[in-house]
Short mmCIF file of C-alpha atoms in Angstrom, two decimals:
data_model
loop_
_atom_site.label_atom_id
_atom_site.label_comp_id
_atom_site.label_asym_id
_atom_site.label_seq_id
_atom_site.Cartn_x
_atom_site.Cartn_y
_atom_site.Cartn_z
CA UNK V 1 -0.20 0.27 0.13
CA UNK V 2 3.05 2.39 0.43
CA UNK V 3 4.55 2.33 -2.64
CA UNK V 4 1.00 2.80 -4.60
CA UNK V 5 0.06 5.83 -2.50
CA UNK V 6 3.61 7.03 -3.06
CA UNK V 7 3.08 6.89 -6.77
CA UNK V 8 -0.16 7.49 -6.95
CA UNK V 9 0.45 11.05 -4.76
CA UNK V 10 3.67 11.50 -7.58
CA UNK V 11 1.37 11.28 -10.32
CA UNK V 12 -0.85 13.72 -8.44
CA UNK V 13 1.61 15.91 -8.20
CA UNK V 14 3.34 15.92 -12.06
CA UNK V 15 -0.40 16.37 -12.97
CA UNK V 16 -1.04 19.51 -10.74
CA UNK V 17 2.01 21.46 -11.03
CA UNK V 18 2.47 23.97 -8.68
CA UNK V 19 -0.34 23.26 -6.94
CA UNK V 20 -0.51 21.66 -3.13
CA UNK V 21 -1.27 18.28 -3.01
CA UNK V 22 -2.31 16.68 0.08
CA UNK V 23 -2.74 13.54 1.72
CA UNK V 24 -5.82 12.86 4.56
CA UNK V 25 -5.08 9.46 6.63
CA UNK V 26 -8.12 8.64 8.67
CA UNK V 27 -7.24 5.62 11.07
CA UNK V 28 -3.22 6.97 11.34
CA UNK V 29 -3.11 4.64 14.18
CA UNK V 30 1.16 5.61 15.32
CA UNK V 31 1.54 6.85 11.68
CA UNK V 32 3.45 4.47 9.52
CA UNK V 33 1.57 5.88 6.11
CA UNK V 34 1.80 9.54 7.19
CA UNK V 35 5.13 9.41 8.07
CA UNK V 36 5.89 7.71 4.98
CA UNK V 37 3.74 10.40 2.84
CA UNK V 38 5.11 13.02 4.71
CA UNK V 39 8.08 12.94 2.47
CA UNK V 40 5.40 13.06 -0.92
CA UNK V 41 2.84 15.35 -0.12
CA UNK V 42 2.75 18.74 0.61
CA UNK V 43 0.85 18.84 3.46
CA UNK V 44 -0.67 15.33 5.58
CA UNK V 45 -3.53 15.30 8.29
CA UNK V 46 -3.76 12.21 10.26
CA UNK V 47 -6.85 11.42 12.30
CA UNK V 48 -6.17 9.17 15.12
CA UNK V 49 -9.19 9.30 18.74
CA UNK V 50 -7.27 6.66 20.50
CA UNK V 51 -4.91 8.31 22.94
CA UNK V 52 -2.29 5.01 23.02
CA UNK V 53 -0.77 5.43 19.94
CA UNK V 54 -2.08 8.96 18.62
CA UNK V 55 0.46 9.89 21.68
CA UNK V 56 3.35 7.46 19.53
CA UNK V 57 2.54 9.07 16.55
CA UNK V 58 2.85 12.52 18.13
CA UNK V 59 6.37 12.02 19.75
CA UNK V 60 7.48 10.02 15.62
CA UNK V 61 6.61 13.86 14.40
CA UNK V 62 8.63 15.64 16.96
CA UNK V 63 11.50 12.80 16.78
CA UNK V 64 11.95 13.06 13.05
CA UNK V 65 11.27 17.12 13.13
CA UNK V 66 8.34 16.64 10.83
CA UNK V 67 6.61 20.14 10.08
CA UNK V 68 3.81 18.79 7.32
CA UNK V 69 2.08 16.35 9.56
CA UNK V 70 -1.02 17.84 11.39
CA UNK V 71 -2.12 15.20 13.73
CA UNK V 72 -5.44 15.37 14.64
CA UNK V 73 -6.67 13.38 17.71
CA UNK V 74 -10.24 13.24 16.97
CA UNK V 75 -12.34 10.39 15.74
CA UNK V 76 -14.21 11.01 11.99
CA UNK V 77 -18.17 9.64 12.02
CA UNK V 78 -21.56 10.39 10.05
CA UNK V 79 -22.92 12.81 13.38
CA UNK V 80 -21.21 13.99 16.37
CA UNK V 81 -21.84 11.09 19.01
CA UNK V 82 -19.62 9.34 21.44
CA UNK V 83 -19.14 5.97 21.05
CA UNK V 84 -17.65 2.81 22.81
CA UNK V 85 -14.00 2.12 22.02
CA UNK V 86 -12.49 -1.46 21.91
CA UNK V 87 -9.18 -1.70 22.42
CA UNK V 88 -6.75 -4.27 21.72
CA UNK V 89 -4.69 -5.77 24.31
CA UNK V 90 -2.02 -7.62 22.20
CA UNK V 91 0.79 -5.95 20.22
CA UNK V 92 -1.20 -4.73 17.21
CA UNK V 93 -2.23 -1.52 18.40
CA UNK V 94 -3.91 -1.36 14.98
CA UNK V 95 -6.84 -3.07 16.05
CA UNK V 96 -8.83 -1.18 18.01
CA UNK V 97 -12.59 -0.27 16.96
CA UNK V 98 -15.79 0.71 17.59
CA UNK V 99 -17.26 -2.61 16.83
CA UNK V 100 -18.43 -4.44 19.73
CA UNK V 101 -18.44 -7.93 18.03
CA UNK V 102 -14.19 -7.70 18.38
CA UNK V 103 -14.07 -8.84 22.11
CA UNK V 104 -14.82 -12.23 21.00
CA UNK V 105 -10.89 -11.18 19.42
CA UNK V 106 -9.51 -9.79 22.57
CA UNK V 107 -10.56 -6.32 22.53
CA UNK V 108 -11.57 -4.64 25.58
CA UNK V 109 -13.84 -2.03 26.46
CA UNK V 110 -11.96 1.50 27.05
CA UNK V 111 -15.32 3.58 27.38
CA UNK V 112 -16.36 6.25 25.44
CA UNK V 113 -14.72 8.23 22.60
CA UNK V 114 -15.69 11.58 20.95
CA UNK V 115 -16.67 11.40 17.47
CA UNK V 116 -17.15 14.65 15.15
CA UNK V 117 -18.91 14.75 12.11
CA UNK V 118 -16.04 14.87 8.98
CA UNK V 119 -17.60 17.76 7.06
CA UNK V 120 -18.19 19.84 9.92
CA UNK V 121 -14.98 19.37 11.60
CA UNK V 122 -13.00 19.64 7.90
CA UNK V 123 -15.16 23.00 7.36
CA UNK V 124 -14.90 24.79 10.52
CA UNK V 125 -10.70 23.95 10.90
CA UNK V 126 -10.59 25.17 7.27
CA UNK V 127 -8.58 22.12 5.98
CA UNK V 128 -7.58 21.94 2.55
CA UNK V 129 -8.81 20.01 -0.87
CA UNK V 130 -8.07 15.95 -0.32
CA UNK V 131 -6.22 14.66 -2.62
CA UNK V 132 -5.84 11.35 -1.42
CA UNK V 133 -7.22 9.53 1.21
CA UNK V 134 -7.01 6.49 3.28
CA UNK V 135 -9.37 5.14 5.51
CA UNK V 136 -8.39 2.53 7.83
CA UNK V 137 -11.05 2.18 10.60
CA UNK V 138 -11.58 -1.46 11.52
CA UNK V 139 -15.17 -1.40 10.29
CA UNK V 140 -15.77 1.95 10.59
CA UNK V 141 -15.74 2.87 7.06
CA UNK V 142 -19.21 3.39 6.33
CA UNK V 143 -20.00 6.18 9.13
CA UNK V 144 -16.62 7.99 8.10
CA UNK V 145 -18.11 8.58 4.66
CA UNK V 146 -21.36 9.17 4.91
CA UNK V 147 -19.98 12.10 7.29
CA UNK V 148 -17.57 13.55 4.57
CA UNK V 149 -20.25 13.60 1.57
CA UNK V 150 -19.87 17.28 0.91
CA UNK V 151 -15.69 17.13 1.26
CA UNK V 152 -15.70 14.08 -1.39
CA UNK V 153 -18.32 16.01 -3.92
CA UNK V 154 -15.68 19.33 -3.86
CA UNK V 155 -12.44 17.57 -3.45
CA UNK V 156 -13.31 14.05 -5.55
CA UNK V 157 -10.05 12.34 -4.68
CA UNK V 158 -8.54 9.43 -4.93
CA UNK V 159 -9.23 7.09 -1.99
CA UNK V 160 -8.11 3.99 -0.41
CA UNK V 161 -10.66 2.68 2.32
CA UNK V 162 -10.30 -0.41 3.88
CA UNK V 163 -13.49 -2.82 4.15
CA UNK V 164 -14.34 -4.85 6.30
CA UNK V 165 -16.82 -7.88 4.91
CA UNK V 166 -19.60 -9.13 7.31
CA UNK V 167 -19.09 -6.29 10.10
CA UNK V 168 -22.77 -5.06 11.01
CA UNK V 169 -21.05 -1.20 11.28
CA UNK V 170 -19.31 -1.53 7.78
CA UNK V 171 -21.42 -1.95 4.08
CA UNK V 172 -23.23 -4.39 3.24
CA UNK V 173 -22.78 -4.55 -0.41
CA UNK V 174 -20.77 -3.37 -3.15
CA UNK V 175 -23.96 -1.17 -4.12
CA UNK V 176 -24.03 0.60 -0.60
CA UNK V 177 -20.66 1.09 -1.05
CA UNK V 178 -21.03 2.62 -4.43
CA UNK V 179 -23.85 5.17 -2.96
CA UNK V 180 -21.60 6.54 -0.48
CA UNK V 181 -19.47 7.64 -3.23
CA UNK V 182 -19.91 10.75 -5.84
CA UNK V 183 -20.55 10.08 -9.21
CA UNK V 184 -18.66 8.56 -11.86
CA UNK V 185 -15.93 6.49 -9.74
CA UNK V 186 -14.60 3.51 -10.37
CA UNK V 187 -13.87 0.57 -7.64
CA UNK V 188 -10.38 -1.50 -8.07
CA UNK V 189 -8.55 -3.81 -5.34
CA UNK V 190 -5.04 -5.24 -4.97
CA UNK V 191 -4.66 -8.13 -6.74
CA UNK V 192 -3.43 -10.43 -3.75
CA UNK V 193 -5.87 -12.94 -3.58
CA UNK V 194 -5.85 -16.97 -5.06
CA UNK V 195 -8.54 -18.32 -7.28
CA UNK V 196 -10.32 -19.80 -4.47
CA UNK V 197 -10.96 -16.30 -3.06
CA UNK V 198 -8.34 -17.02 0.20
CA UNK V 199 -5.45 -14.22 -0.01
CA UNK V 200 -2.21 -15.41 -1.51
CA UNK V 201 -0.03 -14.61 1.58
CA UNK V 202 3.09 -15.89 0.09
CA UNK V 203 2.42 -13.14 -2.68
CA UNK V 204 1.46 -10.57 -0.14
CA UNK V 205 4.91 -11.31 1.97
CA UNK V 206 6.65 -10.44 -1.34
CA UNK V 207 4.78 -7.34 -2.47
CA UNK V 208 5.45 -5.92 1.22
CA UNK V 209 9.45 -6.42 0.55
CA UNK V 210 9.39 -5.38 -3.17
CA UNK V 211 6.76 -2.97 -3.22
CA UNK V 212 5.16 -4.63 -6.15
CA UNK V 213 1.76 -4.42 -6.65
CA UNK V 214 -1.26 -4.94 -9.23
CA UNK V 215 -5.17 -3.29 -8.96
CA UNK V 216 -7.67 -5.29 -10.79
CA UNK V 217 -11.31 -4.30 -10.99
CA UNK V 218 -13.56 -4.80 -7.91
CA UNK V 219 -16.09 -6.79 -8.80
CA UNK V 220 -16.98 -9.49 -5.87
CA UNK V 221 -18.20 -8.95 -2.69
CA UNK V 222 -16.90 -11.31 0.31
CA UNK V 223 -18.93 -12.52 3.24
CA UNK V 224 -15.68 -12.04 5.70
CA UNK V 225 -12.35 -10.42 5.61
CA UNK V 226 -10.87 -7.43 4.13
CA UNK V 227 -9.83 -5.35 0.70
CA UNK V 228 -8.14 -2.15 0.47
CA UNK V 229 -10.75 -1.31 -2.25
CA UNK V 230 -9.10 2.15 -4.33
CA UNK V 231 -11.96 4.52 -5.72
CA UNK V 232 -10.98 6.77 -8.58
CA UNK V 233 -13.34 9.40 -10.03
CA UNK V 234 -13.29 9.18 -13.47
CA UNK V 235 -11.38 12.25 -14.42
CA UNK V 236 -8.04 10.93 -12.27
CA UNK V 237 -8.16 7.41 -14.06
CA UNK V 238 -5.10 8.49 -16.22
CA UNK V 239 -3.23 9.44 -12.95
CA UNK V 240 -3.95 5.76 -11.21
CA UNK V 241 -1.12 4.02 -11.38
CA UNK V 242 -2.27 -0.02 -12.36
CA UNK V 243 1.10 -1.91 -11.34
CA UNK V 244 5.14 -1.75 -9.93
CA UNK V 245 6.63 -4.25 -11.07
CA UNK V 246 10.29 -3.22 -9.46
#
C-alpha cells in the first residue's frame, strides 16, 4: 500500500504542477502511512482518536522534526456522538474498533470516545482540499464516508478504503459502498487473492518486501475478511498507477 500511495501522489503532483497536494490519513494509528507520505505530499492530515497510539505518532513527528503533518486527535463519523471504543490488548495496536464484536478477538471496552462529523470538522478547521485519502478504521468506514459527503463531492479525491466484510457497522454490499461515493467513481482492489478467493499470503509478503502491486477491478463482495478498495474518479483515472513491478 505504501508504494501505491507514493506512486499515486507523485502522479498527482506531476499533473497539478505547483498546486499543493494533500494526503488525509483517517485511522492513522502510530503513523506508518502518515510519516511515509510526509516525504511525498505537501501536507498530511492524520486522524487518530485512540490516545495510546496518537501519542506515539505525536512522538514520531517530533523526533523526526516533521513540519508538514498535522495530527487531529479526533474520530470522524456521520454525526457528533460518543461511542464505546474496544481497544486491543495484544501487540497489534492497530485493531482498535468501535465494533463490540471485536471483544471476541481479545479487545476490551476502553469506554466512550468522542467523534465528530467529518464535513463539519473539515469546514470549521479550514482543512485543505483532499487529493489522496486513506481510510483504515476497522469496520467503521461506512460512518466515516457518510460524514464526508460534502468534502468528497468538492475534492473528488483518489481513495483507499479498507472495507471489512460482514461487519454490522460497515457496508453490506458493493451497491451500498458505491452509494456512499460521488458519481463516476471506479472501484479496484489489489491483486492479492488466489483463485479460490483466499489471501495469497506468499504474494503479499513478497509485495511488502519489493513494493510490487497490481490493481484489478473490484467486482466481488465477500462475506468475511477485508480488502483495500481503491476508488478513483473518472477524471483522474489516467493518474491511477495500475501496477508496480520493480
